[in-house]
mmCIF file of C-alpha atoms in Angstrom:
data_model
loop_
_atom_site.group_PDB
_atom_site.id
_atom_site.type_symbol
_atom_site.label_atom_id
_atom_site.label_comp_id
_atom_site.label_asym_id
_atom_site.label_seq_id
_atom_site.Cartn_x
_atom_site.Cartn_y
_atom_site.Cartn_z
ATOM 1 C CA MET A 1 -1.740 80.025 -108.999
ATOM 2 C CA LYS A 2 0.460 79.047 -111.661
ATOM 3 C CA ARG A 3 -1.016 76.235 -113.884
ATOM 4 C CA SER A 4 1.817 73.846 -115.928
ATOM 5 C CA GLY A 5 2.425 70.791 -117.694
ATOM 6 C CA LEU A 6 -0.033 68.223 -117.124
ATOM 7 C CA ILE A 7 -2.487 69.974 -114.523
ATOM 8 C CA ALA A 8 -3.284 72.686 -117.369
ATOM 9 C CA ALA A 9 -3.689 70.009 -120.099
ATOM 10 C CA ALA A 10 -6.006 68.341 -117.870
ATOM 11 C CA ALA A 11 -7.803 71.380 -117.181
ATOM 12 C CA ALA A 12 -8.021 72.111 -120.858
ATOM 13 C CA THR A 13 -9.208 68.859 -121.713
ATOM 14 C CA LEU A 14 -11.909 68.975 -119.043
ATOM 15 C CA ILE A 15 -13.257 72.385 -120.514
ATOM 16 C CA VAL A 16 -13.635 70.692 -123.960
ATOM 17 C CA PHE A 17 -15.163 67.623 -122.797
ATOM 18 C CA GLY A 18 -17.015 68.912 -120.203
ATOM 19 C CA LEU A 19 -18.772 71.913 -122.317
ATOM 20 C CA HIS A 20 -19.548 69.393 -124.945
ATOM 21 C CA GLN A 21 -20.777 66.688 -123.612
ATOM 22 C CA ASP A 22 -10.319 42.844 -97.782
ATOM 23 C CA VAL A 23 -9.636 40.127 -96.451
ATOM 24 C CA GLY A 24 -8.995 37.186 -98.379
ATOM 25 C CA ALA A 25 -8.948 33.645 -97.324
ATOM 26 C CA ALA A 26 -5.963 31.355 -97.466
ATOM 27 C CA PRO A 27 -6.581 29.089 -100.815
ATOM 28 C CA PRO A 28 -7.570 25.371 -99.797
ATOM 29 C CA ALA A 29 -4.502 22.662 -99.930
ATOM 30 C CA SER A 30 -3.629 21.334 -103.264
ATOM 31 C CA THR A 31 -5.230 17.641 -103.605
ATOM 32 C CA SER A 32 -1.405 16.504 -104.876
ATOM 33 C CA ALA A 33 -0.046 17.307 -101.348
ATOM 34 C CA ASN A 34 -0.546 13.699 -100.211
ATOM 35 C CA THR A 35 1.048 12.129 -103.425
ATOM 36 C CA ALA A 36 4.200 10.137 -102.758
ATOM 37 C CA GLU A 37 6.699 12.395 -104.613
ATOM 38 C CA THR A 38 5.497 15.146 -102.406
ATOM 39 C CA TYR A 39 6.517 13.191 -99.208
ATOM 40 C CA LYS A 40 9.796 12.397 -101.086
ATOM 41 C CA GLN A 41 10.391 16.247 -101.493
ATOM 42 C CA LEU A 42 9.525 16.748 -97.526
ATOM 43 C CA ASN A 43 11.922 13.718 -96.387
ATOM 44 C CA LEU A 44 14.519 15.559 -98.737
ATOM 45 C CA PHE A 45 14.076 18.926 -96.962
ATOM 46 C CA GLY A 46 14.392 17.163 -93.746
ATOM 47 C CA ASP A 47 17.582 15.628 -94.460
ATOM 48 C CA VAL A 48 19.407 18.622 -95.968
ATOM 49 C CA LEU A 49 18.137 20.488 -92.731
ATOM 50 C CA GLU A 50 19.776 17.956 -90.451
ATOM 51 C CA ILE A 51 22.919 18.183 -92.713
ATOM 52 C CA VAL A 52 22.988 21.957 -92.060
ATOM 53 C CA ARG A 53 22.587 21.824 -88.402
ATOM 54 C CA ASN A 54 25.166 19.413 -87.683
ATOM 55 C CA GLY A 55 27.513 20.606 -90.736
ATOM 56 C CA TYR A 56 27.584 24.229 -91.012
ATOM 57 C CA ALA A 57 30.586 26.324 -89.910
ATOM 58 C CA ASP A 58 28.741 28.452 -87.317
ATOM 59 C CA GLU A 59 25.797 28.088 -84.886
ATOM 60 C CA VAL A 60 22.591 28.242 -86.753
ATOM 61 C CA LYS A 61 19.049 28.382 -85.106
ATOM 62 C CA ASP A 62 16.400 25.978 -86.676
ATOM 63 C CA ASP A 63 13.809 29.197 -86.669
ATOM 64 C CA GLN A 64 16.333 31.011 -88.891
ATOM 65 C CA LEU A 65 16.786 28.102 -91.204
ATOM 66 C CA VAL A 66 12.987 27.457 -91.420
ATOM 67 C CA GLU A 67 12.156 30.996 -92.030
ATOM 68 C CA GLY A 68 14.651 31.124 -94.745
ATOM 69 C CA ALA A 69 13.292 27.721 -96.457
ATOM 70 C CA ILE A 70 9.678 29.207 -96.303
ATOM 71 C CA ASN A 71 10.818 32.853 -97.724
ATOM 72 C CA GLY A 72 12.915 30.865 -100.386
ATOM 73 C CA MET A 73 9.911 28.851 -101.109
ATOM 74 C CA LEU A 74 7.822 31.908 -101.756
ATOM 75 C CA THR A 75 9.999 34.033 -103.429
ATOM 76 C CA ALA A 76 10.482 31.463 -105.944
ATOM 77 C CA LEU A 77 7.232 31.796 -106.828
ATOM 78 C CA ASP A 78 7.014 35.551 -108.100
ATOM 79 C CA PRO A 79 8.499 38.947 -107.050
ATOM 80 C CA HIS A 80 5.355 39.678 -105.173
ATOM 81 C CA SER A 81 5.293 36.661 -102.826
ATOM 82 C CA ASN A 82 7.259 36.776 -99.590
ATOM 83 C CA TYR A 83 7.361 35.703 -95.980
ATOM 84 C CA LEU A 84 6.740 38.210 -93.116
ATOM 85 C CA ASN A 85 8.362 37.527 -89.503
ATOM 86 C CA SER A 86 6.335 38.989 -86.901
ATOM 87 C CA LYS A 87 7.969 42.414 -86.888
ATOM 88 C CA ASN A 88 8.002 43.194 -90.717
ATOM 89 C CA PHE A 89 4.150 41.971 -90.368
ATOM 90 C CA ASN A 90 3.669 44.642 -87.599
ATOM 91 C CA ASP A 91 5.471 47.176 -89.870
ATOM 92 C CA MET A 92 3.080 46.451 -92.736
ATOM 93 C CA LYS A 93 0.235 47.073 -90.490
ATOM 94 C CA VAL A 94 1.372 50.183 -89.504
ATOM 95 C CA GLN A 95 2.033 51.129 -92.986
ATOM 96 C CA THR A 96 -1.539 50.589 -94.086
ATOM 97 C CA ARG A 97 -2.775 52.807 -91.227
ATOM 98 C CA GLY A 98 -0.935 55.983 -93.069
ATOM 99 C CA GLU A 99 2.209 56.444 -90.269
ATOM 100 C CA PHE A 100 5.562 54.746 -90.158
ATOM 101 C CA GLY A 101 9.273 55.360 -90.088
ATOM 102 C CA GLY A 102 11.569 55.485 -92.804
ATOM 103 C CA LEU A 103 12.527 56.736 -96.341
ATOM 104 C CA GLY A 104 9.267 57.211 -97.962
ATOM 105 C CA ILE A 105 9.924 54.988 -100.834
ATOM 106 C CA GLU A 106 7.888 52.351 -102.373
ATOM 107 C CA VAL A 107 9.782 49.498 -103.710
ATOM 108 C CA SER A 108 9.828 45.880 -105.262
ATOM 109 C CA MET A 109 12.520 43.813 -106.191
ATOM 110 C CA GLU A 110 14.059 43.128 -109.654
ATOM 111 C CA ASN A 111 17.015 40.825 -110.622
ATOM 112 C CA GLY A 112 18.437 41.001 -107.185
ATOM 113 C CA LEU A 113 18.060 44.649 -107.190
ATOM 114 C CA VAL A 114 15.671 46.726 -105.104
ATOM 115 C CA LYS A 115 13.605 48.803 -107.676
ATOM 116 C CA VAL A 116 12.215 52.109 -106.759
ATOM 117 C CA VAL A 117 8.211 51.831 -107.734
ATOM 118 C CA SER A 118 7.385 55.337 -106.506
ATOM 119 C CA PRO A 119 8.567 57.909 -104.156
ATOM 120 C CA ILE A 120 6.020 59.030 -101.695
ATOM 121 C CA ASP A 121 5.075 62.793 -101.693
ATOM 122 C CA ASP A 122 6.833 65.077 -99.405
ATOM 123 C CA THR A 123 9.455 62.455 -98.086
ATOM 124 C CA PRO A 124 12.899 62.380 -97.821
ATOM 125 C CA ALA A 125 12.902 59.959 -101.086
ATOM 126 C CA ALA A 126 10.909 62.533 -102.952
ATOM 127 C CA HIS A 127 12.868 65.420 -101.885
ATOM 128 C CA ALA A 128 16.258 63.610 -102.954
ATOM 129 C CA GLY A 129 14.756 63.348 -106.209
ATOM 130 C CA LEU A 130 14.344 59.466 -106.619
ATOM 131 C CA LYS A 131 12.213 58.568 -109.337
ATOM 132 C CA PRO A 132 10.109 55.239 -110.463
ATOM 133 C CA GLY A 133 12.524 53.005 -112.180
ATOM 134 C CA ASP A 134 15.322 53.771 -110.213
ATOM 135 C CA LEU A 135 17.516 50.644 -109.230
ATOM 136 C CA ILE A 136 19.285 50.435 -105.523
ATOM 137 C CA THR A 137 22.450 48.767 -105.792
ATOM 138 C CA HIS A 138 24.070 49.637 -102.661
ATOM 139 C CA LEU A 139 23.087 50.682 -99.077
ATOM 140 C CA ASP A 140 25.634 52.503 -97.357
ATOM 141 C CA GLY A 141 28.005 50.717 -99.654
ATOM 142 C CA ASN A 142 27.056 47.252 -99.076
ATOM 143 C CA ALA A 143 25.479 45.372 -101.936
ATOM 144 C CA VAL A 144 21.892 44.688 -101.820
ATOM 145 C CA GLN A 145 22.394 41.642 -103.873
ATOM 146 C CA GLY A 146 21.576 38.492 -101.889
ATOM 147 C CA LEU A 147 19.153 40.326 -99.548
ATOM 148 C CA THR A 148 15.376 39.360 -99.861
ATOM 149 C CA LEU A 149 13.342 42.339 -100.157
ATOM 150 C CA PRO A 150 12.194 42.736 -96.397
ATOM 151 C CA GLU A 151 15.781 42.225 -95.388
ATOM 152 C CA ALA A 152 16.725 45.442 -97.803
ATOM 153 C CA VAL A 153 13.972 47.260 -96.485
ATOM 154 C CA GLU A 154 14.836 46.590 -92.847
ATOM 155 C CA LYS A 155 18.276 48.199 -93.609
ATOM 156 C CA MET A 156 16.705 51.161 -94.962
ATOM 157 C CA ARG A 157 14.913 51.735 -91.695
ATOM 158 C CA GLY A 158 16.420 53.220 -88.755
ATOM 159 C CA PRO A 159 16.494 55.894 -86.214
ATOM 160 C CA VAL A 160 14.760 59.062 -87.103
ATOM 161 C CA ASN A 161 17.332 61.832 -88.326
ATOM 162 C CA SER A 162 19.876 58.825 -88.975
ATOM 163 C CA ASP A 163 21.366 59.242 -92.311
ATOM 164 C CA ILE A 164 21.888 56.498 -95.198
ATOM 165 C CA ASN A 165 23.368 56.387 -98.566
ATOM 166 C CA LEU A 166 21.670 54.596 -101.515
ATOM 167 C CA THR A 167 23.812 53.973 -104.750
ATOM 168 C CA ILE A 168 21.500 54.646 -107.532
ATOM 169 C CA ARG A 169 21.522 53.359 -110.947
ATOM 170 C CA ARG A 170 19.333 55.120 -113.434
ATOM 171 C CA GLU A 171 18.859 54.517 -116.938
ATOM 172 C CA GLY A 172 21.211 56.507 -119.555
ATOM 173 C CA GLN A 173 22.978 57.778 -116.218
ATOM 174 C CA GLU A 174 26.374 56.393 -114.358
ATOM 175 C CA PRO A 175 25.665 55.067 -110.903
ATOM 176 C CA PHE A 176 25.667 57.884 -108.592
ATOM 177 C CA ASP A 177 25.288 58.101 -104.574
ATOM 178 C CA VAL A 178 22.161 59.903 -102.740
ATOM 179 C CA LYS A 179 22.341 60.756 -98.923
ATOM 180 C CA LEU A 180 18.770 60.659 -97.508
ATOM 181 C CA THR A 181 17.895 61.649 -93.721
ATOM 182 C CA ARG A 182 15.330 58.743 -92.311
ATOM 183 C CA ALA A 183 12.160 60.503 -91.125
ATOM 184 C CA ILE A 184 8.656 59.501 -89.612
ATOM 185 C CA ILE A 185 6.505 59.096 -92.919
ATOM 186 C CA LYS A 186 3.116 60.581 -92.340
ATOM 187 C CA ILE A 187 1.187 59.603 -95.491
ATOM 188 C CA GLN A 188 -1.538 62.212 -96.104
ATOM 189 C CA SER A 189 -3.081 60.258 -98.807
ATOM 190 C CA VAL A 190 -5.564 62.984 -100.270
ATOM 191 C CA ARG A 191 -4.937 66.764 -101.023
ATOM 192 C CA SER A 192 -6.857 69.144 -103.220
ATOM 193 C CA HIS A 193 -6.760 72.504 -104.461
ATOM 194 C CA LEU A 194 -8.828 74.734 -107.089
ATOM 195 C CA GLU A 195 -7.333 75.236 -110.483
ATOM 196 C CA GLY A 196 -8.567 78.424 -111.438
ATOM 197 C CA ASN A 197 -11.723 79.069 -110.240
ATOM 198 C CA ASN A 198 -13.808 76.126 -110.881
ATOM 199 C CA ILE A 199 -11.906 72.999 -111.504
ATOM 200 C CA GLY A 200 -11.340 70.809 -108.737
ATOM 201 C CA TYR A 201 -7.427 69.200 -108.356
ATOM 202 C CA ILE A 202 -7.320 66.062 -106.179
ATOM 203 C CA ARG A 203 -4.123 64.323 -105.303
ATOM 204 C CA VAL A 204 -4.258 60.771 -104.083
ATOM 205 C CA THR A 205 -0.728 59.571 -103.220
ATOM 206 C CA SER A 206 -1.569 56.087 -101.857
ATOM 207 C CA PHE A 207 -4.457 53.980 -101.098
ATOM 208 C CA ASN A 208 -4.265 53.255 -97.160
ATOM 209 C CA GLU A 209 -7.128 53.284 -94.690
ATOM 210 C CA GLN A 210 -7.444 57.396 -94.774
ATOM 211 C CA THR A 211 -8.080 57.654 -98.674
ATOM 212 C CA ASP A 212 -11.693 56.733 -99.051
ATOM 213 C CA VAL A 213 -12.857 59.613 -96.098
ATOM 214 C CA GLY A 214 -10.094 61.888 -97.542
ATOM 215 C CA LEU A 215 -11.559 61.871 -100.958
ATOM 216 C CA ASN A 216 -14.943 62.813 -99.844
ATOM 217 C CA ASN A 217 -13.710 65.814 -97.538
ATOM 218 C CA ALA A 218 -11.910 66.774 -100.472
ATOM 219 C CA MET A 219 -14.463 66.840 -102.812
ATOM 220 C CA LYS A 220 -17.044 68.366 -100.381
ATOM 221 C CA ASN A 221 -14.331 71.377 -99.655
ATOM 222 C CA LEU A 222 -13.799 71.797 -103.328
ATOM 223 C CA LYS A 223 -17.629 72.402 -103.864
ATOM 224 C CA GLN A 224 -17.407 74.783 -100.929
ATOM 225 C CA GLN A 225 -14.422 76.634 -102.482
ATOM 226 C CA ALA A 226 -15.950 76.945 -106.106
ATOM 227 C CA ASN A 227 -19.438 77.916 -104.430
ATOM 228 C CA ASN A 228 -21.006 74.776 -106.257
ATOM 229 C CA LYS A 229 -19.636 75.977 -109.691
ATOM 230 C CA LEU A 230 -17.259 73.299 -110.401
ATOM 231 C CA ILE A 231 -17.079 72.478 -114.024
ATOM 232 C CA GLY A 232 -14.939 69.318 -113.905
ATOM 233 C CA VAL A 233 -12.161 67.399 -111.511
ATOM 234 C CA ILE A 234 -8.849 66.453 -112.069
ATOM 235 C CA LEU A 235 -7.671 62.984 -110.175
ATOM 236 C CA ASP A 236 -4.119 62.693 -109.785
ATOM 237 C CA LEU A 237 -2.845 59.278 -109.773
ATOM 238 C CA ARG A 238 0.685 59.760 -111.045
ATOM 239 C CA ASN A 239 3.425 57.962 -108.745
ATOM 240 C CA ASN A 240 0.818 56.685 -106.623
ATOM 241 C CA PRO A 241 1.791 52.772 -105.990
ATOM 242 C CA GLY A 242 -1.221 51.589 -104.666
ATOM 243 C CA GLY A 243 -2.321 50.119 -101.316
ATOM 244 C CA LEU A 244 -5.672 48.318 -100.249
ATOM 245 C CA LEU A 245 -7.869 47.160 -102.757
ATOM 246 C CA ASP A 246 -11.180 47.888 -100.732
ATOM 247 C CA GLN A 247 -9.886 51.382 -100.969
ATOM 248 C CA ALA A 248 -9.335 51.504 -104.683
ATOM 249 C CA VAL A 249 -12.775 49.932 -105.159
ATOM 250 C CA ALA A 250 -14.289 52.547 -102.816
ATOM 251 C CA VAL A 251 -12.533 55.538 -104.899
ATOM 252 C CA SER A 252 -13.711 54.004 -108.330
ATOM 253 C CA ASP A 253 -17.195 53.783 -106.666
ATOM 254 C CA ALA A 254 -17.261 57.215 -105.520
ATOM 255 C CA PHE A 255 -17.369 58.314 -109.110
ATOM 256 C CA LEU A 256 -19.480 55.651 -110.721
ATOM 257 C CA GLU A 257 -23.129 55.161 -110.698
ATOM 258 C CA LYS A 258 -23.487 51.212 -111.495
ATOM 259 C CA GLY A 259 -21.230 48.539 -113.307
ATOM 260 C CA GLU A 260 -18.460 46.526 -112.368
ATOM 261 C CA ILE A 261 -15.201 47.939 -110.996
ATOM 262 C CA VAL A 262 -12.759 45.161 -110.938
ATOM 263 C CA SER A 263 -12.855 41.619 -110.661
ATOM 264 C CA THR A 264 -10.290 39.086 -109.303
ATOM 265 C CA ARG A 265 -9.567 35.547 -110.936
ATOM 266 C CA GLY A 266 -7.533 32.833 -109.718
ATOM 267 C CA LYS A 267 -6.942 29.467 -110.274
ATOM 268 C CA ARG A 268 -10.291 28.215 -109.412
ATOM 269 C CA ALA A 269 -13.253 29.724 -111.353
ATOM 270 C CA GLU A 270 -15.528 29.697 -108.436
ATOM 271 C CA GLU A 271 -12.972 31.851 -106.333
ATOM 272 C CA ALA A 272 -13.409 34.627 -108.878
ATOM 273 C CA GLN A 273 -14.793 37.896 -107.230
ATOM 274 C CA ARG A 274 -16.517 41.124 -108.701
ATOM 275 C CA TYR A 275 -16.658 44.370 -107.398
ATOM 276 C CA ASN A 276 -19.574 46.430 -108.602
ATOM 277 C CA ALA A 277 -20.469 50.164 -107.927
ATOM 278 C CA ARG A 278 -23.520 51.397 -105.988
ATOM 279 C CA PRO A 279 -25.368 54.423 -106.803
ATOM 280 C CA GLY A 280 -23.962 57.854 -106.017
ATOM 281 C CA ASP A 281 -21.467 59.943 -107.742
ATOM 282 C CA ILE A 282 -19.497 62.448 -105.839
ATOM 283 C CA ALA A 283 -18.470 64.680 -108.633
ATOM 284 C CA SER A 284 -22.425 64.771 -109.520
ATOM 285 C CA GLY A 285 -21.577 63.495 -113.473
ATOM 286 C CA LEU A 286 -19.090 66.513 -113.924
ATOM 287 C CA PRO A 287 -16.091 65.611 -116.382
ATOM 288 C CA VAL A 288 -13.272 63.921 -114.799
ATOM 289 C CA ALA A 289 -9.572 63.764 -116.148
ATOM 290 C CA VAL A 290 -7.320 61.145 -114.455
ATOM 291 C CA LEU A 291 -3.349 61.600 -114.477
ATOM 292 C CA ILE A 292 -1.335 58.358 -114.616
ATOM 293 C CA ASN A 293 2.180 57.453 -115.334
ATOM 294 C CA GLY A 294 4.639 54.693 -115.125
ATOM 295 C CA GLY A 295 4.591 54.952 -111.088
ATOM 296 C CA SER A 296 0.742 54.454 -111.084
ATOM 297 C CA ALA A 297 0.321 50.752 -109.898
ATOM 298 C CA SER A 298 -2.295 48.102 -108.593
ATOM 299 C CA ALA A 299 -4.749 50.257 -106.945
ATOM 300 C CA SER A 300 -4.210 53.188 -109.094
ATOM 301 C CA GLU A 301 -4.553 50.923 -112.460
ATOM 302 C CA ILE A 302 -7.742 49.734 -110.995
ATOM 303 C CA VAL A 303 -9.474 53.416 -110.490
ATOM 304 C CA ALA A 304 -7.907 54.294 -113.734
ATOM 305 C CA GLY A 305 -9.075 51.167 -115.740
ATOM 306 C CA ALA A 306 -12.406 51.103 -114.155
ATOM 307 C CA LEU A 307 -13.251 54.695 -114.838
ATOM 308 C CA GLN A 308 -11.661 54.327 -118.412
ATOM 309 C CA ASP A 309 -13.897 51.411 -119.392
ATOM 310 C CA HIS A 310 -17.070 53.137 -118.130
ATOM 311 C CA HIS A 311 -16.044 56.380 -120.079
ATOM 312 C CA ARG A 312 -16.489 58.039 -117.076
ATOM 313 C CA ALA A 313 -13.269 59.730 -117.281
ATOM 314 C CA VAL A 314 -10.150 61.041 -119.701
ATOM 315 C CA LEU A 315 -6.862 59.308 -118.877
ATOM 316 C CA ILE A 316 -3.976 61.531 -119.396
ATOM 317 C CA GLY A 317 -0.299 60.912 -119.035
ATOM 318 C CA THR A 318 2.038 57.698 -119.845
ATOM 319 C CA LYS A 319 1.484 54.135 -119.407
ATOM 320 C CA SER A 320 0.865 52.978 -116.051
ATOM 321 C CA PHE A 321 3.184 50.261 -114.379
ATOM 322 C CA GLY A 322 1.335 47.264 -114.848
ATOM 323 C CA LYS A 323 1.075 45.518 -111.278
ATOM 324 C CA GLY A 324 -2.301 43.637 -111.897
ATOM 325 C CA SER A 325 -1.813 40.558 -109.253
ATOM 326 C CA VAL A 326 -3.480 39.998 -106.180
ATOM 327 C CA GLN A 327 -1.458 39.400 -103.030
ATOM 328 C CA THR A 328 -3.150 37.794 -99.941
ATOM 329 C CA ILE A 329 -1.798 38.599 -96.519
ATOM 330 C CA ILE A 330 -2.301 35.302 -94.412
ATOM 331 C CA PRO A 331 -1.321 35.404 -90.846
ATOM 332 C CA LEU A 332 0.477 32.629 -89.581
ATOM 333 C CA ALA A 333 -0.431 32.131 -85.626
ATOM 334 C CA GLY A 334 2.347 33.387 -83.629
ATOM 335 C CA HIS A 335 5.065 33.218 -86.588
ATOM 336 C CA GLY A 336 4.001 36.484 -88.456
ATOM 337 C CA ALA A 337 2.286 36.037 -92.178
ATOM 338 C CA MET A 338 2.698 35.229 -95.569
ATOM 339 C CA ARG A 339 2.043 37.060 -98.681
ATOM 340 C CA LEU A 340 0.781 34.862 -101.526
ATOM 341 C CA THR A 341 -0.328 36.047 -104.933
ATOM 342 C CA THR A 342 -3.675 34.614 -105.342
ATOM 343 C CA ALA A 343 -5.448 36.103 -108.200
ATOM 344 C CA ARG A 344 -5.117 38.824 -111.156
ATOM 345 C CA TYR A 345 -7.088 41.789 -111.773
ATOM 346 C CA TYR A 346 -9.061 42.660 -114.629
ATOM 347 C CA THR A 347 -11.075 45.777 -115.715
ATOM 348 C CA PRO A 348 -14.569 45.749 -116.279
ATOM 349 C CA SER A 349 -13.987 45.242 -119.972
ATOM 350 C CA GLY A 350 -11.639 42.063 -119.059
ATOM 351 C CA ARG A 351 -8.314 43.790 -119.751
ATOM 352 C CA SER A 352 -5.556 42.200 -117.505
ATOM 353 C CA ILE A 353 -3.355 44.749 -115.671
ATOM 354 C CA GLN A 354 -0.652 42.465 -114.932
ATOM 355 C CA ALA A 355 2.653 43.564 -117.062
ATOM 356 C CA ARG A 356 0.351 45.374 -119.433
ATOM 357 C CA GLY A 357 -0.684 48.653 -117.551
ATOM 358 C CA ILE A 358 -3.154 51.134 -118.478
ATOM 359 C CA ASP A 359 -2.929 53.219 -121.660
ATOM 360 C CA PRO A 360 -3.613 56.804 -121.360
ATOM 361 C CA ASP A 361 -6.449 58.192 -123.722
ATOM 362 C CA ILE A 362 -4.194 61.311 -124.139
ATOM 363 C CA VAL A 363 -0.358 60.702 -124.171
ATOM 364 C CA VAL A 364 1.629 63.645 -122.440
ATOM 365 C CA GLU A 365 5.200 62.347 -121.657
ATOM 366 C CA ALA A 366 6.992 63.202 -118.454
ATOM 367 C CA ALA A 367 9.459 65.498 -120.224
ATOM 368 C CA LYS A 368 6.533 67.828 -120.822
ATOM 369 C CA ILE A 369 5.761 68.336 -117.179
ATOM 370 C CA ALA A 370 6.827 71.544 -115.609
ATOM 371 C CA LYS A 371 9.050 71.071 -112.491
ATOM 372 C CA ASP A 372 6.709 73.457 -110.636
ATOM 373 C CA GLU A 373 3.994 70.964 -110.571
ATOM 374 C CA LYS A 374 5.351 69.746 -107.233
ATOM 375 C CA ALA A 375 4.877 73.302 -106.062
ATOM 376 C CA ALA A 376 1.533 73.567 -107.061
ATOM 377 C CA ASP A 377 0.224 70.147 -105.480
ATOM 378 C CA LYS A 378 1.854 71.310 -101.821
ATOM 379 C CA THR A 379 -0.289 74.634 -101.901
ATOM 380 C CA GLY A 380 -3.375 72.753 -102.049
ATOM 381 C CA ASP A 381 -6.133 72.830 -99.701
ATOM 382 C CA LYS A 382 -5.298 70.551 -96.577
ATOM 383 C CA THR A 383 -8.066 68.270 -96.369
ATOM 384 C CA ALA A 384 -5.968 65.675 -94.436
ATOM 385 C CA LYS A 385 -7.132 66.806 -91.219
ATOM 386 C CA ALA A 386 -10.982 65.983 -91.596
ATOM 387 C CA GLY A 387 -9.656 62.610 -93.261
ATOM 388 C CA ASP A 388 -7.684 61.817 -90.349
ATOM 389 C CA LYS A 389 -11.001 61.774 -88.134
ATOM 390 C CA LYS A 390 -11.648 58.839 -90.375
ATOM 391 C CA ASP A 391 -9.191 56.936 -88.855
ATOM 392 C CA ASP A 392 -11.620 56.568 -85.692
ATOM 393 C CA LYS A 393 -13.749 54.816 -88.280
ATOM 394 C CA SER A 394 -11.033 52.905 -89.802
ATOM 395 C CA ALA A 395 -9.530 51.664 -86.416
ATOM 396 C CA LYS A 396 -12.662 50.116 -85.019
ATOM 397 C CA ASN A 397 -12.508 47.700 -87.777
ATOM 398 C CA ASP A 398 -8.764 46.486 -86.623
ATOM 399 C CA ASP A 399 -9.817 46.504 -82.824
ATOM 400 C CA LYS A 400 -12.451 43.767 -84.031
ATOM 401 C CA LYS A 401 -10.074 41.575 -86.414
ATOM 402 C CA ASP A 402 -8.776 38.163 -85.085
ATOM 403 C CA ASP A 403 -5.697 36.614 -87.022
ATOM 404 C CA LYS A 404 -8.193 35.120 -89.597
ATOM 405 C CA LYS A 405 -9.990 38.459 -90.315
ATOM 406 C CA ASP A 406 -6.804 40.180 -90.849
ATOM 407 C CA GLU A 407 -5.664 38.585 -93.805
ATOM 408 C CA LYS A 408 -6.120 41.416 -96.535
ATOM 409 C CA LYS A 409 -5.856 42.034 -100.078
ATOM 410 C CA ASP A 410 -2.906 44.470 -100.267
ATOM 411 C CA ASP A 411 -2.252 45.197 -103.970
ATOM 412 C CA SER A 412 0.178 47.807 -103.409
ATOM 413 C CA ALA A 413 2.793 48.020 -106.110
ATOM 414 C CA ALA A 414 5.700 46.806 -103.669
ATOM 415 C CA ASP A 415 3.620 43.706 -102.993
ATOM 416 C CA GLN A 416 4.810 43.536 -105.084
ATOM 417 C CA GLY A 417 6.996 44.491 -102.278
ATOM 418 C CA ALA A 418 7.098 46.877 -99.575
ATOM 419 C CA VAL A 419 7.283 50.502 -98.489
ATOM 420 C CA ASP A 420 10.316 51.951 -96.468
#
């Protein structure tokens, strides 16, 4: 297998260093909610609602107005908080289970445009060459400005094998159009292969319900392929936009024997949470190199930050995305759910991830990464079959969840926004 770019650099680093060496609850109501000023504002809302109902040029349904008002309230807070109607809420739950329809692109909102956080491996978006940081300005010729993020994502979805044209604005280039064909997106969140004969390469594309088991299966397979003679592990988190907090904690824990992994801190000190590692290291102390770039966000940054702070891994690549806020998914009985920013992430050393990102220990610019790394990634040992079996394990939890327990801390970068 041909080595290239960053993977080769990581392998060399491992040799040198190696030989010498959930479910969040809705926050309590504010005590200010009962003030007279708040009631005045609510009365104002009622007055505006009545004026719109009676005076708007077209017929409009009350639920449409209320839904728009709720979403406006949430999106006014930050780019990551928003309202999910029943359909969007169900779509989101499908996404975290690892299979859904669309283009295979993780997106957020920036200045009214849809921003590409990361294309997902082996999807229409990845095959079309979309890159982190691309801005989508038009969908089939229609401007995205004025749309909410869920509305834009909904327009990008459609029947399998149907086409859509995206107008892309990329830094340093004139706007251009890209034609993509929609497909069923199956996220194989973990892939692996051997680099040479004794360095394990593990690619984690997202943190969904399949990731933890997929990682363990990949590590087991790599040890067998190397006849238990591995000398190091490369963990590739490039263009991984994030996902579920519990999976980020589990992946970090897999390489740590002890210590804090991440903490979340919100408005109230008593609500701070700390997640700690338990004994056991699936790599048995072998040197680890973690690859990151500007498309590595949220859950990826939790893992990278934890392993870096504990000096468990060498980080190689470029600065990560910098998405370090916690979104809690709060179901609204019979009315979808709301995604609300409730806290910030902090690494074990107390570093805030939000808007700062994680700096690598060794900087390797993206321009130096050879194009054939994608091909090398695809030739890896397909561990997903074993990982898929873990769906049975994950599904049992879903079956037991009521609306209250269905609240999850979802930190994927688009919660940032959404996945299409």
